[in-house]
């Protein structure tokens, strides 16, 4: 029987993440300023775009409570969205279902982040990117930050902007295509959504390269 003993230095293996401005300050101390954070929302759904945002925060006016958008309530996200838009430089870009199907979701997400960074009204000297990959084609240096939306307030701000923007887009999509209930699940593969695809077929917002829209034999539903 294999027995697991606790590590002699447990904090080395379970260090709580802190969402702060330290990564941005390190970049500034290295001569890279301003610093942008970028993140996306909507990689997993069966329908709708993937939305990316890029944010350059004002270091003297950072909204309180910034964190990974998934850790915040709807009310908190909406309030922080307004605070970020009022105090920071913000750019938003998206990749729609057809581009996702053509490029694959990872490339489409990275391309949306690249375009969001390129759309900022102030050019960043460095970009902090949530995840494991840095988009190709940035006009400055970039660093991938795993769990960045829980470590960097700039990335957290971008995650909030992207999430709120995409949720609002899917709310409107629900008015155009009411059969699927987009306002309730934002395009994710809930039972209600999957049942609607079976009964009504896909609509133009569906990602046909995603299962169950793409069948195991490669055909499309």
GROMACS .gro file of N, CA, C and O in nm, residues 114-211:
model
  392
  114UNK      N    1  -0.453   3.949  -2.973
  114UNK     CA    2  -0.360   4.033  -3.050
  114UNK      C    3  -0.429   4.158  -3.100
  114UNK      O    4  -0.376   4.270  -3.089
  115UNK      N    5  -0.548   4.143  -3.156
  115UNK     CA    6  -0.620   4.258  -3.208
  115UNK      C    7  -0.666   4.351  -3.097
  115UNK      O    8  -0.668   4.475  -3.116
  116UNK      N    9  -0.701   4.296  -2.982
  116UNK     CA   10  -0.740   4.382  -2.869
  116UNK      C   11  -0.622   4.467  -2.824
  116UNK      O   12  -0.635   4.588  -2.801
  117UNK      N   13  -0.504   4.405  -2.813
  117UNK     CA   14  -0.385   4.482  -2.775
  117UNK      C   15  -0.354   4.588  -2.879
  117UNK      O   16  -0.324   4.703  -2.846
  118UNK      N   17  -0.365   4.551  -3.006
  118UNK     CA   18  -0.337   4.646  -3.113
  118UNK      C   19  -0.435   4.762  -3.119
  118UNK      O   20  -0.404   4.867  -3.174
  119UNK      N   21  -0.554   4.744  -3.061
  119UNK     CA   22  -0.655   4.849  -3.062
  119UNK      C   23  -0.648   4.946  -2.946
  119UNK      O   24  -0.727   5.040  -2.939
  120UNK      N   25  -0.556   4.924  -2.853
  120UNK     CA   26  -0.545   5.016  -2.739
  120UNK      C   27  -0.508   5.156  -2.785
  120UNK      O   28  -0.423   5.172  -2.874
  121UNK      N   29  -0.566   5.259  -2.725
  121UNK     CA   30  -0.535   5.396  -2.766
  121UNK      C   31  -0.395   5.440  -2.728
  121UNK      O   32  -0.342   5.537  -2.783
  122UNK      N   33  -0.334   5.371  -2.633
  122UNK     CA   34  -0.195   5.394  -2.594
  122UNK      C   35  -0.119   5.264  -2.618
  122UNK      O   36  -0.161   5.157  -2.572
  123UNK      N   37  -0.009   5.271  -2.691
  123UNK     CA   38   0.065   5.149  -2.723
  123UNK      C   39   0.139   5.098  -2.600
  123UNK      O   40   0.217   5.172  -2.538
  124UNK      N   41   0.117   4.973  -2.561
  124UNK     CA   42   0.190   4.919  -2.446
  124UNK      C   43   0.333   4.883  -2.483
  124UNK      O   44   0.364   4.855  -2.600
  125UNK      N   45   0.421   4.884  -2.383
  125UNK     CA   46   0.559   4.840  -2.402
  125UNK      C   47   0.576   4.694  -2.364
  125UNK      O   48   0.678   4.632  -2.397
  126UNK      N   49   0.476   4.639  -2.294
  126UNK     CA   50   0.481   4.500  -2.251
  126UNK      C   51   0.338   4.453  -2.226
  126UNK      O   52   0.253   4.533  -2.184
  127UNK      N   53   0.313   4.326  -2.253
  127UNK     CA   54   0.179   4.270  -2.236
  127UNK      C   55   0.185   4.146  -2.149
  127UNK      O   56   0.266   4.055  -2.174
  128UNK      N   57   0.100   4.141  -2.048
  128UNK     CA   58   0.082   4.023  -1.965
  128UNK      C   59  -0.038   3.948  -2.019
  128UNK      O   60  -0.148   4.003  -2.028
  129UNK      N   61  -0.018   3.821  -2.056
  129UNK     CA   62  -0.121   3.742  -2.123
  129UNK      C   63  -0.164   3.627  -2.033
  129UNK      O   64  -0.080   3.550  -1.985
  130UNK      N   65  -0.293   3.615  -2.011
  130UNK     CA   66  -0.341   3.504  -1.930
  130UNK      C   67  -0.322   3.371  -2.005
  130UNK      O   68  -0.355   3.360  -2.123
  131UNK      N   69  -0.268   3.272  -1.936
  131UNK     CA   70  -0.254   3.140  -1.996
  131UNK      C   71  -0.111   3.103  -2.025
  131UNK      O   72  -0.016   3.156  -1.965
  132UNK      N   73  -0.094   3.011  -2.120
  132UNK     CA   74   0.037   2.955  -2.152
  132UNK      C   75   0.098   3.008  -2.281
  132UNK      O   76   0.212   2.975  -2.315
  133UNK      N   77   0.022   3.087  -2.357
  133UNK     CA   78   0.068   3.130  -2.489
  133UNK      C   79   0.064   3.281  -2.502
  133UNK      O   80  -0.026   3.347  -2.448
  134UNK      N   81   0.159   3.334  -2.576
  134UNK     CA   82   0.162   3.476  -2.611
  134UNK      C   83   0.120   3.489  -2.757
  134UNK      O   84   0.174   3.419  -2.844
  135UNK      N   85   0.024   3.575  -2.787
  135UNK     CA   86  -0.018   3.590  -2.928
  135UNK      C   87   0.097   3.632  -3.017
  135UNK      O   88   0.182   3.714  -2.978
  136UNK      N   89   0.101   3.575  -3.137
  136UNK     CA   90   0.201   3.617  -3.234
  136UNK      C   91   0.160   3.752  -3.293
  136UNK      O   92   0.043   3.782  -3.305
  137UNK      N   93   0.259   3.831  -3.330
  137UNK     CA   94   0.232   3.956  -3.398
  137UNK      C   95   0.215   4.076  -3.308
  137UNK      O   96   0.175   4.184  -3.355
  138UNK      N   97   0.243   4.063  -3.178
  138UNK     CA   98   0.238   4.180  -3.091
  138UNK      C   99   0.349   4.277  -3.130
  138UNK      O  100   0.458   4.236  -3.172
  139UNK      N  101   0.323   4.405  -3.110
  139UNK     CA  102   0.423   4.506  -3.145
  139UNK      C  103   0.519   4.533  -3.030
  139UNK      O  104   0.602   4.624  -3.038
  140UNK      N  105   0.509   4.454  -2.922
  140UNK     CA  106   0.596   4.472  -2.806
  140UNK      C  107   0.620   4.335  -2.743
  140UNK      O  108   0.570   4.233  -2.792
  141UNK      N  109   0.697   4.333  -2.636
  141UNK     CA  110   0.722   4.207  -2.567
  141UNK      C  111   0.597   4.162  -2.493
  141UNK      O  112   0.509   4.241  -2.459
  142UNK      N  113   0.589   4.031  -2.469
  142UNK     CA  114   0.475   3.976  -2.396
  142UNK      C  115   0.519   3.860  -2.309
  142UNK      O  116   0.620   3.794  -2.337
  143UNK      N  117   0.444   3.835  -2.204
  143UNK     CA  118   0.473   3.725  -2.114
  143UNK      C  119   0.345   3.650  -2.082
  143UNK      O  120   0.243   3.712  -2.049
  144UNK      N  121   0.349   3.517  -2.095
  144UNK     CA  122   0.235   3.435  -2.059
  144UNK      C  123   0.235   3.413  -1.908
  144UNK      O  124   0.339   3.384  -1.849
  145UNK      N  125   0.119   3.429  -1.847
  145UNK     CA  126   0.107   3.418  -1.701
  145UNK      C  127  -0.001   3.315  -1.671
  145UNK      O  128  -0.121   3.341  -1.691
  146UNK      N  129   0.038   3.198  -1.625
  146UNK     CA  130  -0.059   3.095  -1.589
  146UNK      C  131  -0.141   3.143  -1.469
  146UNK      O  132  -0.087   3.196  -1.372
  147UNK      N  133  -0.272   3.127  -1.479
  147UNK     CA  134  -0.366   3.178  -1.379
  147UNK      C  135  -0.346   3.328  -1.359
  147UNK      O  136  -0.360   3.380  -1.249
  148UNK      N  137  -0.317   3.394  -1.469
  148UNK     CA  138  -0.288   3.537  -1.463
  148UNK      C  139  -0.402   3.622  -1.412
  148UNK      O  140  -0.380   3.727  -1.351
  149UNK      N  141  -0.528   3.577  -1.438
  149UNK     CA  142  -0.641   3.657  -1.392
  149UNK      C  143  -0.657   3.651  -1.241
  149UNK      O  144  -0.737   3.727  -1.184
  150UNK      N  145  -0.583   3.564  -1.173
  150UNK     CA  146  -0.581   3.561  -1.026
  150UNK      C  147  -0.451   3.618  -0.970
  150UNK      O  148  -0.433   3.620  -0.848
  151UNK      N  149  -0.362   3.666  -1.059
  151UNK     CA  150  -0.232   3.716  -1.014
  151UNK      C  151  -0.206   3.861  -1.052
  151UNK      O  152  -0.136   3.932  -0.980
  152UNK      N  153  -0.261   3.903  -1.164
  152UNK     CA  154  -0.236   4.038  -1.215
  152UNK      C  155  -0.367   4.115  -1.224
  152UNK      O  156  -0.462   4.068  -1.287
  153UNK      N  157  -0.371   4.233  -1.164
  153UNK     CA  158  -0.495   4.312  -1.171
  153UNK      C  159  -0.523   4.360  -1.313
  153UNK      O  160  -0.639   4.378  -1.351
  154UNK      N  161  -0.419   4.375  -1.395
  154UNK     CA  162  -0.441   4.415  -1.534
  154UNK      C  163  -0.509   4.303  -1.613
  154UNK      O  164  -0.602   4.328  -1.690
  155UNK      N  165  -0.461   4.180  -1.592
  155UNK     CA  166  -0.526   4.066  -1.658
  155UNK      C  167  -0.666   4.045  -1.602
  155UNK      O  168  -0.761   4.016  -1.677
  156UNK      N  169  -0.681   4.060  -1.470
  156UNK     CA  170  -0.813   4.047  -1.409
  156UNK      C  171  -0.911   4.148  -1.468
  156UNK      O  172  -1.027   4.114  -1.497
  157UNK      N  173  -0.865   4.272  -1.485
  157UNK     CA  174  -0.950   4.374  -1.544
  157UNK      C  175  -0.992   4.334  -1.686
  157UNK      O  176  -1.107   4.350  -1.726
  158UNK      N  177  -0.897   4.280  -1.763
  158UNK     CA  178  -0.928   4.235  -1.899
  158UNK      C  179  -1.028   4.119  -1.896
  158UNK      O  180  -1.118   4.112  -1.981
  159UNK      N  181  -1.014   4.031  -1.798
  159UNK     CA  182  -1.107   3.917  -1.790
  159UNK      C  183  -1.249   3.965  -1.761
  159UNK      O  184  -1.346   3.910  -1.812
  160UNK      N  185  -1.261   4.069  -1.678
  160UNK     CA  186  -1.393   4.123  -1.645
  160UNK      C  187  -1.455   4.191  -1.767
  160UNK      O  188  -1.573   4.170  -1.799
  161UNK      N  189  -1.376   4.272  -1.837
  161UNK     CA  190  -1.427   4.340  -1.957
  161UNK      C  191  -1.471   4.237  -2.061
  161UNK      O  192  -1.579   4.249  -2.121
  162UNK      N  193  -1.389   4.134  -2.082
  162UNK     CA  194  -1.423   4.033  -2.182
  162UNK      C  195  -1.548   3.955  -2.143
  162UNK      O  196  -1.637   3.931  -2.226
  163UNK      N  197  -1.556   3.916  -2.017
  163UNK     CA  198  -1.671   3.837  -1.970
  163UNK      C  199  -1.801   3.916  -1.978
  163UNK      O  200  -1.902   3.866  -2.030
  164UNK      N  201  -1.802   4.038  -1.928
  164UNK     CA  202  -1.924   4.118  -1.930
  164UNK      C  203  -1.965   4.149  -2.074
  164UNK      O  204  -2.084   4.140  -2.109
  165UNK      N  205  -1.869   4.182  -2.157
  165UNK     CA  206  -1.900   4.211  -2.298
  165UNK      C  207  -1.962   4.090  -2.365
  165UNK      O  208  -2.065   4.102  -2.435
  166UNK      N  209  -1.902   3.974  -2.346
  166UNK     CA  210  -1.955   3.855  -2.412
  166UNK      C  211  -2.093   3.818  -2.358
  166UNK      O  212  -2.182   3.781  -2.434
  167UNK      N  213  -2.112   3.828  -2.227
  167UNK     CA  214  -2.244   3.798  -2.170
  167UNK      C  215  -2.352   3.888  -2.230
  167UNK      O  216  -2.463   3.844  -2.260
  168UNK      N  217  -2.318   4.015  -2.248
  168UNK     CA  218  -2.415   4.108  -2.307
  168UNK      C  219  -2.443   4.071  -2.453
  168UNK      O  220  -2.557   4.081  -2.499
  169UNK      N  221  -2.340   4.030  -2.524
  169UNK     CA  222  -2.359   3.988  -2.663
  169UNK      C  223  -2.451   3.866  -2.670
  169UNK      O  224  -2.540   3.859  -2.757
  170UNK      N  225  -2.432   3.772  -2.578
  170UNK     CA  226  -2.515   3.651  -2.581
  170UNK      C  227  -2.657   3.680  -2.534
  170UNK      O  228  -2.752   3.611  -2.575
  171UNK      N  229  -2.674   3.779  -2.447
  171UNK     CA  230  -2.810   3.822  -2.411
  171UNK      C  231  -2.884   3.871  -2.536
  171UNK      O  232  -3.001   3.836  -2.558
  172UNK      N  233  -2.816   3.950  -2.618
  172UNK     CA  234  -2.878   3.999  -2.742
  172UNK      C  235  -2.901   3.885  -2.841
  172UNK      O  236  -3.002   3.882  -2.911
  173UNK      N  237  -2.807   3.791  -2.844
  173UNK     CA  238  -2.824   3.676  -2.933
  173UNK      C  239  -2.948   3.596  -2.895
  173UNK      O  240  -3.016   3.539  -2.982
  174UNK      N  241  -2.979   3.593  -2.765
  174UNK     CA  242  -3.098   3.522  -2.720
  174UNK      C  243  -3.226   3.582  -2.773
  174UNK      O  244  -3.327   3.512  -2.789
  175UNK      N  245  -3.225   3.712  -2.801
  175UNK     CA  246  -3.343   3.777  -2.858
  175UNK      C  247  -3.360   3.741  -3.005
  175UNK      O  248  -3.471   3.733  -3.056
  176UNK      N  249  -3.247   3.720  -3.073
  176UNK     CA  250  -3.251   3.687  -3.217
  176UNK      C  251  -3.281   3.539  -3.237
  176UNK      O  252  -3.355   3.502  -3.329
  177UNK      N  253  -3.225   3.455  -3.151
  177UNK     CA  254  -3.244   3.310  -3.161
  177UNK      C  255  -3.299   3.257  -3.028
  177UNK      O  256  -3.226   3.195  -2.949
  178UNK      N  257  -3.426   3.281  -3.000
  178UNK     CA  258  -3.481   3.249  -2.868
  178UNK      C  259  -3.489   3.100  -2.836
  178UNK      O  260  -3.498   3.063  -2.718
  179UNK      N  261  -3.484   3.014  -2.935
  179UNK     CA  262  -3.502   2.870  -2.910
  179UNK      C  263  -3.391   2.810  -2.824
  179UNK      O  264  -3.412   2.709  -2.756
  180UNK      N  265  -3.273   2.873  -2.823
  180UNK     CA  266  -3.157   2.809  -2.760
  180UNK      C  267  -3.133   2.855  -2.616
  180UNK      O  268  -3.054   2.794  -2.545
  181UNK      N  269  -3.196   2.963  -2.572
  181UNK     CA  270  -3.177   3.010  -2.435
  181UNK      C  271  -3.040   3.070  -2.409
  181UNK      O  272  -2.985   3.054  -2.300
  182UNK      N  273  -2.984   3.139  -2.507
  182UNK     CA  274  -2.848   3.192  -2.494
  182UNK      C  275  -2.831   3.283  -2.372
  182UNK      O  276  -2.724   3.287  -2.311
  183UNK      N  277  -2.934   3.357  -2.335
  183UNK     CA  278  -2.923   3.448  -2.222
  183UNK      C  279  -2.903   3.373  -2.090
  183UNK      O  280  -2.849   3.430  -1.995
  184UNK      N  281  -2.943   3.247  -2.086
  184UNK     CA  282  -2.932   3.169  -1.962
  184UNK      C  283  -2.795   3.103  -1.948
  184UNK      O  284  -2.743   3.091  -1.838
  185UNK      N  285  -2.738   3.058  -2.060
  185UNK     CA  286  -2.615   2.980  -2.051
  185UNK      C  287  -2.500   3.034  -2.135
  185UNK      O  288  -2.391   2.976  -2.135
  186UNK      N  289  -2.522   3.147  -2.204
  186UNK     CA  290  -2.418   3.215  -2.282
  186UNK      C  291  -2.353   3.124  -2.387
  186UNK      O  292  -2.239   3.146  -2.427
  187UNK      N  293  -2.427   3.022  -2.432
  187UNK     CA  294  -2.375   2.936  -2.537
  187UNK      C  295  -2.306   2.810  -2.489
  187UNK      O  296  -2.263   2.727  -2.572
  188UNK      N  297  -2.294   2.792  -2.358
  188UNK     CA  298  -2.231   2.671  -2.306
  188UNK      C  299  -2.323   2.550  -2.328
  188UNK      O  300  -2.443   2.564  -2.349
  189UNK      N  301  -2.263   2.431  -2.319
  189UNK     CA  302  -2.335   2.309  -2.356
  189UNK      C  303  -2.422   2.253  -2.247
  189UNK      O  304  -2.405   2.136  -2.209
  190UNK      N  305  -2.517   2.329  -2.199
  190UNK     CA  306  -2.612   2.279  -2.101
  190UNK      C  307  -2.708   2.181  -2.167
  190UNK      O  308  -2.718   2.173  -2.290
  191UNK      N  309  -2.781   2.107  -2.085
  191UNK     CA  310  -2.880   2.013  -2.140
  191UNK      C  311  -2.985   2.087  -2.222
  191UNK      O  312  -3.024   2.041  -2.331
  192UNK      N  313  -3.031   2.201  -2.172
  192UNK     CA  314  -3.129   2.280  -2.247
  192UNK      C  315  -3.076   2.316  -2.384
  192UNK      O  316  -3.146   2.305  -2.486
  193UNK      N  317  -2.949   2.358  -2.388
  193UNK     CA  318  -2.889   2.399  -2.514
  193UNK      C  319  -2.873   2.280  -2.609
  193UNK      O  320  -2.907   2.287  -2.728
  194UNK      N  321  -2.824   2.169  -2.558
  194UNK     CA  322  -2.804   2.051  -2.642
  194UNK      C  323  -2.937   1.998  -2.694
  194UNK      O  324  -2.947   1.956  -2.810
  195UNK      N  325  -3.038   2.000  -2.610
  195UNK     CA  326  -3.171   1.954  -2.654
  195UNK      C  327  -3.224   2.045  -2.766
  195UNK      O  328  -3.287   1.997  -2.861
  196UNK      N  329  -3.199   2.176  -2.753
  196UNK     CA  330  -3.246   2.270  -2.855
  196UNK      C  331  -3.175   2.247  -2.988
  196UNK      O  332  -3.234   2.261  -3.096
  197UNK      N  333  -3.046   2.212  -2.981
  197UNK     CA  334  -2.972   2.183  -3.105
  197UNK      C  335  -3.031   2.061  -3.175
  197UNK      O  336  -3.046   2.058  -3.297
  198UNK      N  337  -3.068   1.961  -3.096
  198UNK     CA  338  -3.128   1.840  -3.153
  198UNK      C  339  -3.264   1.870  -3.216
  198UNK      O  340  -3.295   1.826  -3.327
  199UNK      N  341  -3.346   1.950  -3.145
  199UNK     CA  342  -3.482   1.975  -3.193
  199UNK      C  343  -3.488   2.080  -3.304
  199UNK      O  344  -3.570   2.069  -3.395
  200UNK      N  345  -3.402   2.183  -3.296
  200UNK     CA  346  -3.410   2.295  -3.390
  200UNK      C  347  -3.294   2.300  -3.488
  200UNK      O  348  -3.296   2.380  -3.582
  201UNK      N  349  -3.190   2.219  -3.464
  201UNK     CA  350  -3.072   2.228  -3.548
  201UNK      C  351  -2.986   2.348  -3.508
  201UNK      O  352  -3.027   2.430  -3.427
  202UNK      N  353  -2.867   2.360  -3.564
  202UNK     CA  354  -2.779   2.472  -3.530
  202UNK      C  355  -2.823   2.602  -3.596
  202UNK      O  356  -2.895   2.601  -3.697
  203UNK      N  357  -2.778   2.713  -3.539
  203UNK     CA  358  -2.800   2.845  -3.598
  203UNK      C  359  -2.665   2.902  -3.640
  203UNK      O  360  -2.560   2.842  -3.613
  204UNK      N  361  -2.662   3.018  -3.705
  204UNK     CA  362  -2.534   3.073  -3.752
  204UNK      C  363  -2.434   3.103  -3.641
  204UNK      O  364  -2.315   3.122  -3.670
  205UNK      N  365  -2.477   3.107  -3.515
  205UNK     CA  366  -2.384   3.135  -3.406
  205UNK      C  367  -2.314   3.010  -3.354
  205UNK      O  368  -2.224   3.021  -3.271
  206UNK      N  369  -2.353   2.894  -3.400
  206UNK     CA  370  -2.294   2.771  -3.348
  206UNK      C  371  -2.158   2.742  -3.412
  206UNK      O  372  -2.135   2.772  -3.529
  207UNK      N  373  -2.071   2.683  -3.330
  207UNK     CA  374  -1.937   2.647  -3.373
  207UNK      C  375  -1.943   2.503  -3.425
  207UNK      O  376  -1.950   2.408  -3.348
  208UNK      N  377  -1.938   2.490  -3.555
  208UNK     CA  378  -1.962   2.360  -3.616
  208UNK      C  379  -1.843   2.265  -3.601
  208UNK      O  380  -1.854   2.146  -3.630
  209UNK      N  381  -1.730   2.315  -3.552
  209UNK     CA  382  -1.614   2.228  -3.528
  209UNK      C  383  -1.616   2.171  -3.387
  209UNK      O  384  -1.526   2.094  -3.350
  210UNK      N  385  -1.718   2.207  -3.307
  210UNK     CA  386  -1.729   2.157  -3.170
  210UNK      C  387  -1.828   2.042  -3.165
  210UNK      O  388  -1.933   2.046  -3.226
  211UNK      N  389  -1.795   1.938  -3.088
  211UNK     CA  390  -1.892   1.834  -3.061
  211UNK      C  391  -1.995   1.886  -2.960
  211UNK      O  392  -1.958   1.962  -2.871
   0.00000   0.00000   0.00000
